[in-house]
Each structure stands twice: as C-alpha cells, then as structure tokens.
Amino acid sequence: MGRFRAWSVGIGAAALVLAGCSSESAAQPPPQPSTTTLAPTTTTATTTPEPVTTTEEALPPPPPPVEPPPTAEPQTTYAAIGGAFYFSSPDGLFQCGIVPLSNRTEAGCQGATTPVPPRPEDCMINWGNGIRVTNQGPAAFMCSGGVVYTSGGETIDPPLAVGATIAENGFTCTSADNGISCVDDATGHGFRIAPDSNEIY
C-alpha cells in the first residue's frame, strides 16, 4: 500500500508537470506564418527607333557667277576684216570704214548730215546719206542703196574715241569733237562729217 501511494503521488506530480507545460503552450499564440511582401516588378520596354533613311537626289551644282559685261571702252586699234577696217563715231550716228576694193580703195562714213547738195540726175537710190573719198579723186556725197561701211555684225562696229586715229591702206581717219574726218594720205583729198555740218576738200 505504501508503494501504491508513492506511485500515485508520482503519477500525480507528473500529471501536474504535464498540465503546467500544457498551460504554457496554450497561453502562447500560435506562430504566425512568415509573410513576405514582394514589390511589384515593373518592366519598361525600351524600343529604339530605327534610323530613318532618306534618299535625296544630288542638287545640281550652282551656276557659275555671272560676271558683269565689260565696260565698253573706245577702241583705238581694229582688226582687218577682209582687209577693211570698220568703226563708228563716238555717238553711234555714223558708220565708217577704210575699205580696199578690187578697183579702188576708199574711206567713208554713212549717216544723216546737213546740209546736203541737190541730188544728181544719175542717182536713183538713196542720196546724201554719207560721204566718201577714194584714191581716184576728191571726196563726194554718196548715192547708195544701204549701209556700206559695216562689218555685218548684229550691232554697229566699235566707236573711234575722240582724239583717236586709224591709219590703214593709205587713208587716215580721225575722231574729233566736230565729227569724223578721213583723208587720202597721197592726195590730201578728204572730208569731215557731223550731224549738223560737213565739208569736202
């Protein structure tokens, strides 16, 4: 009986220890499950634009710079055209030339002048529109159907500056303030012509 009591006491004590352990365990809250909050992942897609390729036609080269036309200066030397030398008065009113022909050489100027002598009976075309001198005699007014003293260009021939002289084929022509004069160097015959005056010698 003493053993029984001792065993009962032992069991009771063990029960109390177990009960105590149970109470402690019951008083503690159950462990919470571990929670991990992940930040939302943001994905940014970067698209690199493809380079734009443009095909441009090559521009034509710029035109060369336009140079201003040269200032027309009176010429004092003239190239022979078929052995003839053509020029104009500084004012452009007279077209002149020193011209060798098959049977004679002459120097003359054409243009309106005054006074003009009466028309001769044998002149059936334009009269008095200029004066010429030949190596066969004195100077005389012209009877002609058109312009004789011209190189045939689109414009009249270059002007002979005042004070300038052309001496070719035995004739000398000079430009002066009072008109154009031409003389046969061998005979001394010649003329001077201007819009409002003229003379023959």
PDB file of C-alpha atoms in Angstrom:
ATOM      1  CA  MET A   1       0.000   0.000   0.000  1.00  0.00           C
ATOM      2  CA  GLY A   2       2.872   2.241   0.618  1.00  0.00           C
ATOM      3  CA  ARG A   3       4.082   1.545  -2.865  1.00  0.00           C
ATOM      4  CA  PHE A   4       0.748   2.340  -4.364  1.00  0.00           C
ATOM      5  CA  ARG A   5       0.659   5.715  -2.670  1.00  0.00           C
ATOM      6  CA  ALA A   6       4.112   6.521  -3.769  1.00  0.00           C
ATOM      7  CA  TRP A   7       3.299   5.588  -7.357  1.00  0.00           C
ATOM      8  CA  SER A   8       0.079   7.585  -7.227  1.00  0.00           C
ATOM      9  CA  VAL A   9       1.984  10.605  -5.968  1.00  0.00           C
ATOM     10  CA  GLY A  10       4.487  10.199  -8.725  1.00  0.00           C
ATOM     11  CA  ILE A  11       1.821   9.981 -11.344  1.00  0.00           C
ATOM     12  CA  GLY A  12       0.037  12.993  -9.880  1.00  0.00           C
ATOM     13  CA  ALA A  13       3.213  15.024  -9.949  1.00  0.00           C
ATOM     14  CA  ALA A  14       3.897  14.006 -13.474  1.00  0.00           C
ATOM     15  CA  ALA A  15       0.363  14.959 -14.400  1.00  0.00           C
ATOM     16  CA  LEU A  16       0.838  18.389 -12.843  1.00  0.00           C
ATOM     17  CA  VAL A  17       4.067  18.874 -14.750  1.00  0.00           C
ATOM     18  CA  LEU A  18       2.363  17.910 -17.945  1.00  0.00           C
ATOM     19  CA  ALA A  19      -0.583  20.112 -17.160  1.00  0.00           C
ATOM     20  CA  GLY A  20       1.716  23.017 -16.456  1.00  0.00           C
ATOM     21  CA  CYS A  21       3.510  22.510 -19.706  1.00  0.00           C
ATOM     22  CA  SER A  22       0.219  22.327 -21.473  1.00  0.00           C
ATOM     23  CA  SER A  23      -0.921  25.615 -19.947  1.00  0.00           C
ATOM     24  CA  GLU A  24       2.218  27.380 -21.044  1.00  0.00           C
ATOM     25  CA  SER A  25       1.861  26.064 -24.508  1.00  0.00           C
ATOM     26  CA  ALA A  26      -1.769  27.065 -24.674  1.00  0.00           C
ATOM     27  CA  ALA A  27      -1.078  30.611 -23.443  1.00  0.00           C
ATOM     28  CA  GLN A  28       1.345  31.369 -26.265  1.00  0.00           C
ATOM     29  CA  PRO A  29      -0.262  32.361 -29.552  1.00  0.00           C
ATOM     30  CA  PRO A  30       0.406  30.021 -32.371  1.00  0.00           C
ATOM     31  CA  PRO A  31       3.232  31.101 -34.545  1.00  0.00           C
ATOM     32  CA  GLN A  32       2.174  33.244 -37.488  1.00  0.00           C
ATOM     33  CA  PRO A  33       3.130  32.071 -40.907  1.00  0.00           C
ATOM     34  CA  SER A  34       6.001  34.060 -42.379  1.00  0.00           C
ATOM     35  CA  THR A  35       4.696  36.624 -44.864  1.00  0.00           C
ATOM     36  CA  THR A  36       6.980  38.126 -47.496  1.00  0.00           C
ATOM     37  CA  THR A  37       5.654  41.102 -49.473  1.00  0.00           C
ATOM     38  CA  LEU A  38       7.341  41.487 -52.775  1.00  0.00           C
ATOM     39  CA  ALA A  39       7.346  44.843 -54.511  1.00  0.00           C
ATOM     40  CA  PRO A  40       5.574  44.680 -57.843  1.00  0.00           C
ATOM     41  CA  THR A  41       8.031  44.271 -60.649  1.00  0.00           C
ATOM     42  CA  THR A  42       7.714  46.944 -63.293  1.00  0.00           C
ATOM     43  CA  THR A  43       9.075  46.093 -66.690  1.00  0.00           C
ATOM     44  CA  THR A  44       9.744  49.017 -69.034  1.00  0.00           C
ATOM     45  CA  ALA A  45      10.214  48.060 -72.606  1.00  0.00           C
ATOM     46  CA  THR A  46      12.535  50.478 -74.412  1.00  0.00           C
ATOM     47  CA  THR A  47      12.168  50.465 -78.154  1.00  0.00           C
ATOM     48  CA  THR A  48      14.995  52.040 -80.108  1.00  0.00           C
ATOM     49  CA  PRO A  49      13.593  53.652 -83.267  1.00  0.00           C
ATOM     50  CA  GLU A  50      15.246  52.536 -86.396  1.00  0.00           C
ATOM     51  CA  PRO A  51      17.146  55.313 -88.148  1.00  0.00           C
ATOM     52  CA  VAL A  52      15.179  56.999 -90.894  1.00  0.00           C
ATOM     53  CA  THR A  53      16.976  56.773 -94.157  1.00  0.00           C
ATOM     54  CA  THR A  54      16.089  59.393 -96.722  1.00  0.00           C
ATOM     55  CA  THR A  55      17.379  59.342-100.210  1.00  0.00           C
ATOM     56  CA  GLU A  56      17.900  62.799-101.615  1.00  0.00           C
ATOM     57  CA  GLU A  57      18.822  63.474-105.171  1.00  0.00           C
ATOM     58  CA  ALA A  58      22.062  65.350-105.515  1.00  0.00           C
ATOM     59  CA  LEU A  59      21.390  69.005-106.205  1.00  0.00           C
ATOM     60  CA  PRO A  60      22.836  70.339-109.441  1.00  0.00           C
ATOM     61  CA  PRO A  61      25.928  72.462-108.968  1.00  0.00           C
ATOM     62  CA  PRO A  62      25.209  76.166-108.645  1.00  0.00           C
ATOM     63  CA  PRO A  63      25.540  78.129-111.853  1.00  0.00           C
ATOM     64  CA  PRO A  64      28.817  79.919-112.316  1.00  0.00           C
ATOM     65  CA  PRO A  65      28.762  83.505-111.126  1.00  0.00           C
ATOM     66  CA  VAL A  66      27.603  85.898-113.754  1.00  0.00           C
ATOM     67  CA  GLU A  67      30.241  88.450-114.414  1.00  0.00           C
ATOM     68  CA  PRO A  68      29.033  91.911-115.378  1.00  0.00           C
ATOM     69  CA  PRO A  69      29.584  92.728-119.013  1.00  0.00           C
ATOM     70  CA  PRO A  70      32.801  94.612-119.573  1.00  0.00           C
ATOM     71  CA  THR A  71      32.505  98.332-119.831  1.00  0.00           C
ATOM     72  CA  ALA A  72      32.630  99.302-123.443  1.00  0.00           C
ATOM     73  CA  GLU A  73      35.667 101.462-123.895  1.00  0.00           C
ATOM     74  CA  PRO A  74      36.526 103.159-127.146  1.00  0.00           C
ATOM     75  CA  GLN A  75      38.942 101.101-129.190  1.00  0.00           C
ATOM     76  CA  THR A  76      41.914 102.573-130.960  1.00  0.00           C
ATOM     77  CA  THR A  77      43.018  99.520-132.915  1.00  0.00           C
ATOM     78  CA  TYR A  78      40.858  97.384-135.181  1.00  0.00           C
ATOM     79  CA  ALA A  79      41.457  94.031-136.765  1.00  0.00           C
ATOM     80  CA  ALA A  80      41.152  93.936-140.504  1.00  0.00           C
ATOM     81  CA  ILE A  81      38.071  92.135-141.845  1.00  0.00           C
ATOM     82  CA  GLY A  82      38.843  91.146-145.381  1.00  0.00           C
ATOM     83  CA  GLY A  83      41.459  93.907-145.401  1.00  0.00           C
ATOM     84  CA  ALA A  84      38.874  96.518-144.322  1.00  0.00           C
ATOM     85  CA  PHE A  85      38.709  98.456-141.064  1.00  0.00           C
ATOM     86  CA  TYR A  86      35.241  99.361-139.720  1.00  0.00           C
ATOM     87  CA  PHE A  87      34.303 101.704-136.864  1.00  0.00           C
ATOM     88  CA  SER A  88      31.617 104.122-135.750  1.00  0.00           C
ATOM     89  CA  SER A  89      31.536 107.669-134.446  1.00  0.00           C
ATOM     90  CA  PRO A  90      31.545 108.058-130.623  1.00  0.00           C
ATOM     91  CA  ASP A  91      27.826 108.972-130.655  1.00  0.00           C
ATOM     92  CA  GLY A  92      26.997 105.974-132.900  1.00  0.00           C
ATOM     93  CA  LEU A  93      25.374 108.186-135.548  1.00  0.00           C
ATOM     94  CA  PHE A  94      27.902 107.359-138.264  1.00  0.00           C
ATOM     95  CA  GLN A  95      29.245 104.040-139.505  1.00  0.00           C
ATOM     96  CA  CYS A  96      32.633 104.324-141.158  1.00  0.00           C
ATOM     97  CA  GLY A  97      35.315 102.251-142.822  1.00  0.00           C
ATOM     98  CA  ILE A  98      38.554 102.141-144.768  1.00  0.00           C
ATOM     99  CA  VAL A  99      37.865  99.558-147.453  1.00  0.00           C
ATOM    100  CA  PRO A 100      40.080  98.177-150.235  1.00  0.00           C
ATOM    101  CA  LEU A 101      38.020  97.154-153.263  1.00  0.00           C
ATOM    102  CA  SER A 102      39.044  95.383-156.465  1.00  0.00           C
ATOM    103  CA  ASN A 103      39.432  98.617-158.450  1.00  0.00           C
ATOM    104  CA  ARG A 104      39.999 101.251-155.759  1.00  0.00           C
ATOM    105  CA  THR A 105      40.415 101.929-152.046  1.00  0.00           C
ATOM    106  CA  GLU A 106      38.052 104.260-150.227  1.00  0.00           C
ATOM    107  CA  ALA A 107      37.292 105.715-146.833  1.00  0.00           C
ATOM    108  CA  GLY A 108      33.814 106.866-145.949  1.00  0.00           C
ATOM    109  CA  CYS A 109      31.172 107.446-143.291  1.00  0.00           C
ATOM    110  CA  GLN A 110      27.398 106.951-143.550  1.00  0.00           C
ATOM    111  CA  GLY A 111      24.771 108.762-141.502  1.00  0.00           C
ATOM    112  CA  ALA A 112      22.405 111.714-141.633  1.00  0.00           C
ATOM    113  CA  THR A 113      24.125 115.064-142.081  1.00  0.00           C
ATOM    114  CA  THR A 114      23.167 118.533-143.209  1.00  0.00           C
ATOM    115  CA  PRO A 115      23.453 120.418-145.479  1.00  0.00           C
ATOM    116  CA  VAL A 116      23.223 118.041-148.437  1.00  0.00           C
ATOM    117  CA  PRO A 117      23.690 119.220-152.047  1.00  0.00           C
ATOM    118  CA  PRO A 118      20.966 118.567-154.616  1.00  0.00           C
ATOM    119  CA  ARG A 119      20.547 115.013-155.866  1.00  0.00           C
ATOM    120  CA  PRO A 120      22.366 114.388-159.126  1.00  0.00           C
ATOM    121  CA  GLU A 121      20.294 113.097-162.027  1.00  0.00           C
ATOM    122  CA  ASP A 122      22.148 109.796-162.193  1.00  0.00           C
ATOM    123  CA  CYS A 123      21.329 108.863-158.553  1.00  0.00           C
ATOM    124  CA  MET A 124      18.128 106.828-158.487  1.00  0.00           C
ATOM    125  CA  ILE A 125      18.502 105.483-154.935  1.00  0.00           C
ATOM    126  CA  ASN A 126      19.341 106.985-151.533  1.00  0.00           C
ATOM    127  CA  TRP A 127      21.251 110.219-151.781  1.00  0.00           C
ATOM    128  CA  GLY A 128      23.297 112.198-149.329  1.00  0.00           C
ATOM    129  CA  ASN A 129      23.381 109.563-146.557  1.00  0.00           C
ATOM    130  CA  GLY A 130      27.167 109.808-146.255  1.00  0.00           C
ATOM    131  CA  ILE A 131      30.467 110.989-147.723  1.00  0.00           C
ATOM    132  CA  ARG A 132      33.387 109.000-149.170  1.00  0.00           C
ATOM    133  CA  VAL A 133      36.806 109.692-150.577  1.00  0.00           C
ATOM    134  CA  THR A 134      38.626 107.321-152.938  1.00  0.00           C
ATOM    135  CA  ASN A 135      42.187 107.095-154.171  1.00  0.00           C
ATOM    136  CA  GLN A 136      40.859 108.174-157.588  1.00  0.00           C
ATOM    137  CA  GLY A 137      39.714 111.710-156.796  1.00  0.00           C
ATOM    138  CA  PRO A 138      38.163 114.168-154.386  1.00  0.00           C
ATOM    139  CA  ALA A 139      35.552 113.324-151.749  1.00  0.00           C
ATOM    140  CA  ALA A 140      31.855 113.278-152.649  1.00  0.00           C
ATOM    141  CA  PHE A 141      28.431 112.578-151.171  1.00  0.00           C
ATOM    142  CA  MET A 142      27.238 109.002-151.514  1.00  0.00           C
ATOM    143  CA  CYS A 143      24.485 107.519-153.620  1.00  0.00           C
ATOM    144  CA  SER A 144      23.857 104.057-152.134  1.00  0.00           C
ATOM    145  CA  GLY A 145      21.049 101.615-151.500  1.00  0.00           C
ATOM    146  CA  GLY A 146      22.096 100.595-147.996  1.00  0.00           C
ATOM    147  CA  VAL A 147      24.806 100.512-145.389  1.00  0.00           C
ATOM    148  CA  VAL A 148      28.217 100.058-146.997  1.00  0.00           C
ATOM    149  CA  TYR A 149      30.623 100.622-144.093  1.00  0.00           C
ATOM    150  CA  THR A 150      29.827  97.804-141.705  1.00  0.00           C
ATOM    151  CA  SER A 151      31.437  94.521-140.689  1.00  0.00           C
ATOM    152  CA  GLY A 152      27.987  92.914-140.820  1.00  0.00           C
ATOM    153  CA  GLY A 153      27.593  92.249-137.089  1.00  0.00           C
ATOM    154  CA  GLU A 154      24.343  92.486-135.142  1.00  0.00           C
ATOM    155  CA  THR A 155      25.420  95.836-133.700  1.00  0.00           C
ATOM    156  CA  ILE A 156      27.362  98.694-135.175  1.00  0.00           C
ATOM    157  CA  ASP A 157      31.128  98.495-135.063  1.00  0.00           C
ATOM    158  CA  PRO A 158      33.143  99.825-132.109  1.00  0.00           C
ATOM    159  CA  PRO A 159      33.373 103.593-131.711  1.00  0.00           C
ATOM    160  CA  LEU A 160      36.525 105.505-132.510  1.00  0.00           C
ATOM    161  CA  ALA A 161      37.176 107.597-129.416  1.00  0.00           C
ATOM    162  CA  VAL A 162      37.541 111.353-129.715  1.00  0.00           C
ATOM    163  CA  GLY A 163      41.201 112.060-130.425  1.00  0.00           C
ATOM    164  CA  ALA A 164      41.880 108.554-131.800  1.00  0.00           C
ATOM    165  CA  THR A 165      43.054 107.826-135.326  1.00  0.00           C
ATOM    166  CA  ILE A 166      43.011 104.845-137.702  1.00  0.00           C
ATOM    167  CA  ALA A 167      45.633 104.937-140.452  1.00  0.00           C
ATOM    168  CA  GLU A 168      45.314 101.999-142.862  1.00  0.00           C
ATOM    169  CA  ASN A 169      45.518 101.292-146.614  1.00  0.00           C
ATOM    170  CA  GLY A 170      46.815 104.793-147.409  1.00  0.00           C
ATOM    171  CA  PHE A 171      43.976 106.609-145.596  1.00  0.00           C
ATOM    172  CA  THR A 172      43.796 108.266-142.180  1.00  0.00           C
ATOM    173  CA  CYS A 173      40.511 108.706-140.270  1.00  0.00           C
ATOM    174  CA  THR A 174      40.366 110.769-137.086  1.00  0.00           C
ATOM    175  CA  SER A 175      37.625 111.240-134.463  1.00  0.00           C
ATOM    176  CA  ALA A 176      37.220 114.772-133.120  1.00  0.00           C
ATOM    177  CA  ASP A 177      34.653 116.852-131.265  1.00  0.00           C
ATOM    178  CA  ASN A 178      33.430 118.288-134.561  1.00  0.00           C
ATOM    179  CA  GLY A 179      32.950 114.908-136.303  1.00  0.00           C
ATOM    180  CA  ILE A 180      34.853 112.197-138.166  1.00  0.00           C
ATOM    181  CA  SER A 181      37.449 113.165-140.774  1.00  0.00           C
ATOM    182  CA  CYS A 182      39.037 110.885-143.384  1.00  0.00           C
ATOM    183  CA  VAL A 183      41.785 111.830-145.812  1.00  0.00           C
ATOM    184  CA  ASP A 184      43.688 110.150-148.647  1.00  0.00           C
ATOM    185  CA  ASP A 185      47.282 110.372-147.467  1.00  0.00           C
ATOM    186  CA  ALA A 186      48.635 110.534-151.021  1.00  0.00           C
ATOM    187  CA  THR A 187      46.353 113.227-152.475  1.00  0.00           C
ATOM    188  CA  GLY A 188      45.187 115.161-149.417  1.00  0.00           C
ATOM    189  CA  HIS A 189      41.562 114.828-150.541  1.00  0.00           C
ATOM    190  CA  GLY A 190      39.123 114.129-147.762  1.00  0.00           C
ATOM    191  CA  PHE A 191      36.026 115.090-145.812  1.00  0.00           C
ATOM    192  CA  ARG A 192      34.633 115.822-142.360  1.00  0.00           C
ATOM    193  CA  ILE A 193      31.130 114.742-141.391  1.00  0.00           C
ATOM    194  CA  ALA A 194      28.906 115.519-138.388  1.00  0.00           C
ATOM    195  CA  PRO A 195      25.119 115.558-137.835  1.00  0.00           C
ATOM    196  CA  ASP A 196      24.789 119.324-138.309  1.00  0.00           C
ATOM    197  CA  SER A 197      27.772 120.124-140.533  1.00  0.00           C
ATOM    198  CA  ASN A 198      30.131 118.666-143.120  1.00  0.00           C
ATOM    199  CA  GLU A 199      32.866 119.644-145.523  1.00  0.00           C
ATOM    200  CA  ILE A 200      34.598 118.189-148.557  1.00  0.00           C
ATOM    201  CA  TYR A 201      38.167 119.030-149.578  1.00  0.00           C
TER     202      TYR A 201
END
